[in-house]
XYZ file of C-alpha atoms in Angstrom:
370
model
C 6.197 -2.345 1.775
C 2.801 -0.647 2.633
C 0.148 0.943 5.921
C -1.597 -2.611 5.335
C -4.771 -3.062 6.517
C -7.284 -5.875 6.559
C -11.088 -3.708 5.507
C -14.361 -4.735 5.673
C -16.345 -4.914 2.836
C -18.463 -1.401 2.636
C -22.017 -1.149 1.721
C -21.820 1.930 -0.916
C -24.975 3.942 -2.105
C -25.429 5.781 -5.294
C -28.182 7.498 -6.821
C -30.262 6.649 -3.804
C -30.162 2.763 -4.301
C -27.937 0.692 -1.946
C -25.215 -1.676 -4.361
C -23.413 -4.736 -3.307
C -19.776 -4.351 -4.856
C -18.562 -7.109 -6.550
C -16.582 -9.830 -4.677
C -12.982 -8.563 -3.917
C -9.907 -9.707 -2.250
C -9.606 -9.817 1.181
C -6.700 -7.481 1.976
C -5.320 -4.457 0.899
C -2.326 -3.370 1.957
C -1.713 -0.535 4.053
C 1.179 0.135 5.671
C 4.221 1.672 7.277
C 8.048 0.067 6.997
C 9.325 0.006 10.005
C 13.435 -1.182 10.394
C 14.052 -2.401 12.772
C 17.995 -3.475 13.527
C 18.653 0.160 12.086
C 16.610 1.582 15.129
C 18.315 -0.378 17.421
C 21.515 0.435 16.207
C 20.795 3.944 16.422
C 19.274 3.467 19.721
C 22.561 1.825 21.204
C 24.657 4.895 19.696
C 22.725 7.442 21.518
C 22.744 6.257 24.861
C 26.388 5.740 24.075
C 26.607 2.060 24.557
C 28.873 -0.418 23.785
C 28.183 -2.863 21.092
C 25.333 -4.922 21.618
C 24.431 -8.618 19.712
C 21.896 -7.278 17.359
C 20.075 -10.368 18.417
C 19.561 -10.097 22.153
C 19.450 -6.311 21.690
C 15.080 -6.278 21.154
C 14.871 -7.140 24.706
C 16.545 -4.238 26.120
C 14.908 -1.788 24.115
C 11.204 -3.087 24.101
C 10.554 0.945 25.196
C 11.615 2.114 22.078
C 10.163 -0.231 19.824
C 6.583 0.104 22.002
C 6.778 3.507 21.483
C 7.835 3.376 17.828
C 4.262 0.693 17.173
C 2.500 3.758 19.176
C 3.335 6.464 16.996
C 2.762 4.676 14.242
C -0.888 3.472 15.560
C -1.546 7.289 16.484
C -0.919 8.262 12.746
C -3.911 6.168 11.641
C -1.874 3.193 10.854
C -3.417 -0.036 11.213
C -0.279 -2.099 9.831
C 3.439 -2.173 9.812
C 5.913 -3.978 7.801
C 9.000 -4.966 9.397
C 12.235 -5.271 7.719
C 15.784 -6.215 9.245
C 14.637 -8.521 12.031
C 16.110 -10.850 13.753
C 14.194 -14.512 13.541
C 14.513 -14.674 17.007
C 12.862 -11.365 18.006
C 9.476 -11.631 15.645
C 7.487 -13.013 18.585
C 8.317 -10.231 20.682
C 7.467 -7.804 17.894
C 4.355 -9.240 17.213
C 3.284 -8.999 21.114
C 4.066 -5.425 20.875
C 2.417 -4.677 17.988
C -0.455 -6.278 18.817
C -0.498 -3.988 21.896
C -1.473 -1.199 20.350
C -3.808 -2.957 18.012
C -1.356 -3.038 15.084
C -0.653 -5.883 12.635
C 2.625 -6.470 11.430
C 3.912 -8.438 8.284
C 7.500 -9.764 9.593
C 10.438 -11.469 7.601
C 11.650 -14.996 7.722
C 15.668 -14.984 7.359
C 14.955 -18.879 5.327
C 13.000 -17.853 2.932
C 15.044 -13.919 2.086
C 18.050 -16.783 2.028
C 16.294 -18.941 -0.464
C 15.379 -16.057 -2.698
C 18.929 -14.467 -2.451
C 20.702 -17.449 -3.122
C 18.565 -20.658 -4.049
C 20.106 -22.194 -0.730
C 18.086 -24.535 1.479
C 18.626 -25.241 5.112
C 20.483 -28.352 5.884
C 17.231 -29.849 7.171
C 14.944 -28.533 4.376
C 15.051 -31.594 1.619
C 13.287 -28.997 -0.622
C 11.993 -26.042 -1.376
C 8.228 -27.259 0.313
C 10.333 -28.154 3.712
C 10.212 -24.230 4.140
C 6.677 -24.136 4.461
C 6.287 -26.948 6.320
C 8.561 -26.138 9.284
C 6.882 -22.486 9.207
C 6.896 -21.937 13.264
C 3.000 -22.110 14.532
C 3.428 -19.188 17.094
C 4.274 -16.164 14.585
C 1.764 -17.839 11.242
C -0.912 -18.217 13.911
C 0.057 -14.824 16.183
C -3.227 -12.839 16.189
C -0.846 -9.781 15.061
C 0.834 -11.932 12.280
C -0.223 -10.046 8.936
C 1.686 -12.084 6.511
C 5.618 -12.568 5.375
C 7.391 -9.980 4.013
C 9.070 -11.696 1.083
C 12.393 -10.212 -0.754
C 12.012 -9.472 -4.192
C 15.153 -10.714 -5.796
C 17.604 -9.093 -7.510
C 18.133 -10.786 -11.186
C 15.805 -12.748 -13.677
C 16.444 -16.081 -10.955
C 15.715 -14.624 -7.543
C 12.657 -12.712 -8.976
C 11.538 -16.224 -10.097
C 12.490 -17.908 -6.897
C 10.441 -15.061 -5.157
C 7.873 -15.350 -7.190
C 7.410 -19.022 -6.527
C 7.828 -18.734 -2.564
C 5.015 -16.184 -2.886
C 2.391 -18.252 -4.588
C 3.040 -21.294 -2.795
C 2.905 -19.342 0.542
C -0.788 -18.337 -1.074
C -1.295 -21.568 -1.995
C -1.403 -22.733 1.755
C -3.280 -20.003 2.913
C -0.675 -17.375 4.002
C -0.428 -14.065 3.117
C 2.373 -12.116 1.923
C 3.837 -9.108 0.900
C 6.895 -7.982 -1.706
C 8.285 -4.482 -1.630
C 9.394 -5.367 -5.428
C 8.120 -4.503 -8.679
C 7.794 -7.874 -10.117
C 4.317 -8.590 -8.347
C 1.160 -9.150 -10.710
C -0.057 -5.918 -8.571
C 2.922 -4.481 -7.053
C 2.288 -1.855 -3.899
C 2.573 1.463 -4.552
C 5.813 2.627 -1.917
C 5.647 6.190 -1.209
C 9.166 8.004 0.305
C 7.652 9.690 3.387
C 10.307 12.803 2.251
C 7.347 14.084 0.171
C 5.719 14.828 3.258
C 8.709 17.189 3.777
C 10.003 18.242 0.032
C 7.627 21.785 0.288
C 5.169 23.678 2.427
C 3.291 21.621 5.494
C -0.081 23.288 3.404
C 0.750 21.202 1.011
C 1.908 18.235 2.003
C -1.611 16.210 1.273
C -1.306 17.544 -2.385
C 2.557 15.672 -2.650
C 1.021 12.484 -1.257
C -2.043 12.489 -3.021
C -0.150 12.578 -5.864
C 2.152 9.719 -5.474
C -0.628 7.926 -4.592
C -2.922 8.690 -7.569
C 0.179 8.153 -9.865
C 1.591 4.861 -8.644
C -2.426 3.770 -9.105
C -2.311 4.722 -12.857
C 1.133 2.916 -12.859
C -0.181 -0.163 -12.057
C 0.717 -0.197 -8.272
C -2.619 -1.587 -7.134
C -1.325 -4.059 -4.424
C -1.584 -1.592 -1.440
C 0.051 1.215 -0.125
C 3.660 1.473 2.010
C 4.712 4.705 3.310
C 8.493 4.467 3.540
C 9.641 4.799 6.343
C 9.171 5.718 9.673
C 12.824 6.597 10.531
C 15.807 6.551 9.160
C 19.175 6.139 10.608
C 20.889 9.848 11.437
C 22.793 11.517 7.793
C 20.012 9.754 5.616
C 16.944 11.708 4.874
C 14.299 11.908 7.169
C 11.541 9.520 7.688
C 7.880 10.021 8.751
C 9.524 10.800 11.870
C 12.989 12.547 12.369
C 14.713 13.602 15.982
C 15.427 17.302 14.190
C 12.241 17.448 12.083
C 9.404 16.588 13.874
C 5.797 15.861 12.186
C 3.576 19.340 12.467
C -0.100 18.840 12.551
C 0.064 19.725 8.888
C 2.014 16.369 7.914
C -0.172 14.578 10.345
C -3.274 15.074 8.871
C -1.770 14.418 5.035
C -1.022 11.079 6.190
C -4.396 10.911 7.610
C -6.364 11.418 4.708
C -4.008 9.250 2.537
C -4.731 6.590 4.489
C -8.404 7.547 4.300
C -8.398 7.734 0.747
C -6.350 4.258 0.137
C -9.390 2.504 2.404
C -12.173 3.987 -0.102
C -10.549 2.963 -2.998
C -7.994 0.459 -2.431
C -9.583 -2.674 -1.844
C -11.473 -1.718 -5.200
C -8.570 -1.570 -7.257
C -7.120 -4.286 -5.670
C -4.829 -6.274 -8.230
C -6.843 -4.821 -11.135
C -4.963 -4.177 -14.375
C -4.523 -0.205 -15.443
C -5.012 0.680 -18.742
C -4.195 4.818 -20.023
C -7.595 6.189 -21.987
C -7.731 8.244 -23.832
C -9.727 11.383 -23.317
C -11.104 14.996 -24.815
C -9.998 17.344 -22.089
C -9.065 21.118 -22.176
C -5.938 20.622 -19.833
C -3.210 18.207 -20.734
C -1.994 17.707 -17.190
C -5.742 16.037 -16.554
C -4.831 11.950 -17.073
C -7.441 9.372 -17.357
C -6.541 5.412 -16.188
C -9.527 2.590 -16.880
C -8.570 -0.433 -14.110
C -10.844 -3.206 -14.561
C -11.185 -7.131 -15.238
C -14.528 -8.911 -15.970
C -17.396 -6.938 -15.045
C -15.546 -4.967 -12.501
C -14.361 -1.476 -13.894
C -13.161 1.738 -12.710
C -12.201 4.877 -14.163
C -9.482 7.738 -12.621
C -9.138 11.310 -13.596
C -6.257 12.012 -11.895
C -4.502 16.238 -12.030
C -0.835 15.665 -12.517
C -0.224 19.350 -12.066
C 1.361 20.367 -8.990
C 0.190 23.919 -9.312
C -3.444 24.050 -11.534
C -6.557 23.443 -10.563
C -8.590 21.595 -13.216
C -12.300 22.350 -13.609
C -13.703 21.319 -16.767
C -15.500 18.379 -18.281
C -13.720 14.977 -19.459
C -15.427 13.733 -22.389
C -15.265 9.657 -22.928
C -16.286 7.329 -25.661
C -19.154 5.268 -24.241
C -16.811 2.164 -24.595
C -14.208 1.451 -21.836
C -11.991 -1.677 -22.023
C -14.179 -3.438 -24.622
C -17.704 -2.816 -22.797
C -20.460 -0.282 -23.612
C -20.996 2.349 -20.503
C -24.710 2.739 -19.043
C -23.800 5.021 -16.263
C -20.990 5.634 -14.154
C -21.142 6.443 -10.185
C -18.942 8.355 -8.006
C -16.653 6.723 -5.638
C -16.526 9.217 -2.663
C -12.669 9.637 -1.511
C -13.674 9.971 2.439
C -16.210 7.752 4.316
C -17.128 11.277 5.654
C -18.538 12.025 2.194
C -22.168 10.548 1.453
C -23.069 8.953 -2.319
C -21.411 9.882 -5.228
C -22.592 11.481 -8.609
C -23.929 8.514 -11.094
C -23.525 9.813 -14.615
C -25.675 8.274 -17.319
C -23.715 8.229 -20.564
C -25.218 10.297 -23.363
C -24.990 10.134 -27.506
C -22.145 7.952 -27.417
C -20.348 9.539 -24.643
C -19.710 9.662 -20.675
C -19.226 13.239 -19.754
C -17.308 13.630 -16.427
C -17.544 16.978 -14.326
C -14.427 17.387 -12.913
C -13.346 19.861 -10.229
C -9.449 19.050 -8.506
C -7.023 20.419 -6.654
C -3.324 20.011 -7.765
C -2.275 16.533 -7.358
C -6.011 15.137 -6.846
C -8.282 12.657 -8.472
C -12.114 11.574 -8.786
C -12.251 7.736 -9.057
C -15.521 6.351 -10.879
C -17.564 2.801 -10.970
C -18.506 2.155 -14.387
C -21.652 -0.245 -15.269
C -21.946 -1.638 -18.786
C -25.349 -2.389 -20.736
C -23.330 -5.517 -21.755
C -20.066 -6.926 -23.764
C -19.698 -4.919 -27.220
C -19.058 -7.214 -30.414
C-alpha cells in the first residue's frame, strides 16, 4: 500500500465562478512500498557479509535506507509505506524519512500478530490493551503517517483486521490496508508496468491502471508497488540492471499529479458502471458519488485507439437529475475545466483521449428525482 499523501483542500474554478468542494476526508493515500528487511538482506549479500540479526542490521545500513527515502522523495513521492520492519527499527525509519520530508506509514508486529492469529500479548488483557500501550514516540513522530495494518487471510483475520482498523480510527489514528476487504480499498499498481513496453509509453500503462482500479472501486489511494525487489524477482521502480530513464520518471510524475487532482475527490466514494451511447466500445463510463457529491469518469480502455467522439448520458445519474457538469482538470498546470449544461434530457460529453486516459467530471443536480 500506496504514494500517500496528506493534500490540502484546493480552491477549483469553473465557468469563471470560484466553488468550494464539498467537505472531504482528510487523506488520500499516496504512496510507495518500500521493504525493508528484503533490502537489507540484499544489502548484506552484496557487500558479501556474513549474516547479520535482521534486527540490529538498520543501524549499519542507515546509508542505504537514506538513500532509498531520497530516491523515492526525488520521484515526487511524498509518502512511503513500509513493510517487513523490525519494531525496534521504526523510530529510526521515521527520523530518516522525515529527513527528506517524507511520511511513512510503518507496521506494528502486535497488531499483524493479532490479525494473523487472534493472539494477544501476555500483557494485553484484550484486544483494547493494543491500543492503549501504542508507543508515544512513533503515533506522535512528526513523520508517523499511520499503521500499516495486514489484511488477513480467511473470513476471521479479515474480520479481526477489520476491527483493529476502525478502532485505530476510532481513537484518532490513521491507517492503511494493502487488502481488498476495505470499504475503499487502494488501488496497488505493480511498478513492472512502468517497464512491460516502450519508455513513450509508459504514462499510458499507468494511467491506465490507475483509471481502472478507480472504476473498480479502488478509491482509498494509490500504492505503487514497489520500489525494489530482491535480485531474480521482477524489477521494481528501481532495479540495479534496469535503471529508471527520464521516460519512466516523468510517468510516475504525472501519476502522482493526476492522483492529487482527483483523489481526494473520490476518496471512499462508491463506483457505480453507467451506462452510455458511445461510438467506441472500449470508451467506459463509472458514476462515483454519495449524497450530493458526484462524479462521473470516461475512462479509454484501449491500449492502442484514440477516442474522440461525444458520450451521450441520460440527464439522471445515481438517482439525481443533472443541471450541468464541470471539468475536473487532471494537472494543477491546467486552468478551469469545461462545465456542460445538460440539454433535452441529456449530458453530452466531448471527449478527446489518448489510449489508456480519462476525463473525470463534477456533476451538479437541480435536485433529488422522485
Amino acid at each position: 500500500m500506496t504514494v500517500a499523501v496528506l493534500l490540502d483542500a484546493l480552491s477549483l474554478f469553473s465557468g469563471g465562478c470560484a466553488y468550494t468542494p464539498a467537505a472531504r476526508p482528510a487523506r488520500y493515500w499516496i504512496a510507495a512500498r518500500y521493504d525493508v528487511e528484503p533490502r537489507l538482506s540484499r544489502t548484506i549479500s552484496v557487500q558479501h557479509s556474513r549474516a547479520l540479526d535482521l534486527t540490529c542490521g538498520l543501524s549499519g545500513n542507515n546509508g542505504v535506507i537514506s538513500n532509498d527515502f531520497k530516491a523515492i522523495a526525488g520521484l515526487g513521492f511524498s509518502s512511503v509505506v513500509l513493510n517487513h520492519v523490525e519494531d525496534g527499527d521504526r523510530r529510526t525509519l521515521l527520523e530518516l524519512a522525515d529527513e527528506v520530508g517524507l511520511k511513512a506509514a510503518i507496521p506494528d508486529r502486535r497488531f499483524d500478530r493479532f490479525v494473523v492469529t487472534g493472539g494477544l500479548p501476555p500483557q494485553c488483557r484484550d484486544e483494547n490493551d493494543l491500543f492503549r500501550e501504542a508507543p508515544d514516540g512513533i503515533v506522535h513522530h512528526s513523520a508517523f503517517h499511520g499503521y500499516v495494518v495486514e489484511g488477513g487471510r480467511g473470513s476471521a483475520a479479515r474480520e479481526r483486521s477489520r476491527k483493529l482498523r476502525a478502532q485505530l480510527v476510532r481513537n484518532g489514528t490513521s491507517c492503511i490496508s494493502l487488502g481488498d476487504n476495505d470499504d475503499a480499498p487502494m488501488a496497488v499498481i505493480d511498478a513492472r508496468v512502468v517497464r512491460e513496453g516502450p519508455p513513450g509509453t509508459a504514462l499510458e500503462r499507468l494511467l491506465a491502471k490507475y483509471h481502472a482500479a478507480l472504476c473498480a472501486g479502488q478509491t482509498g489511494g494509490v500504492i505503487v508497488d514497489r520500489f525494489m525487489r530482491l535480485p531474480g524477482d521482477p524489477p521494481g521502480l528501481t532495479s540495479p540492471d534496469e535503471p529508471l530513464l527520464p521516460a519512466h520518471s516523468s510517468a510516475i510524475a504525472a501519476l502522482i499529479q493526476r492522483a492529487r487532482c482527483w483523489g481526494l475527490r473520490l476518496t471512499a466514494l462508491p463506483a457505480s458502471p453507467l451506462i452510455s451511447a458511445t461510438d467506441s466500445s472500449w470508451l467506459t463510463v463509472t458514476a462515483f458519488g454519495r449524497g450530493s457529491r458526484r462524479y462521473v469518469l470516461v475512462f479509454n480502455t484501449s491500449e492502442e485507439r484514440f477516442a474522440r467522439e461525444e458520450v451521450r448520458l441520460p440527464a439522471l445519474i445515481l438517482n439525481q437529475a443533472v443541471l450541468r457538469a464541470v471539468e475536473v482538470p487532471p494537472s494543477t498546470d491546467l486552468g478551469a475545466g469545461r462545465v456542460i449544461h445538460a440539454q433535452r434530457g441529456q449530458l453530452i460529453l466531448s471527449i478527446e483521449l489518448r489510449p489508456g486516459d480519462a476525463a473525470l467530471f463534477e456533476v451538479f443536480s437541480t435536485g433529488t428525482a422522485r
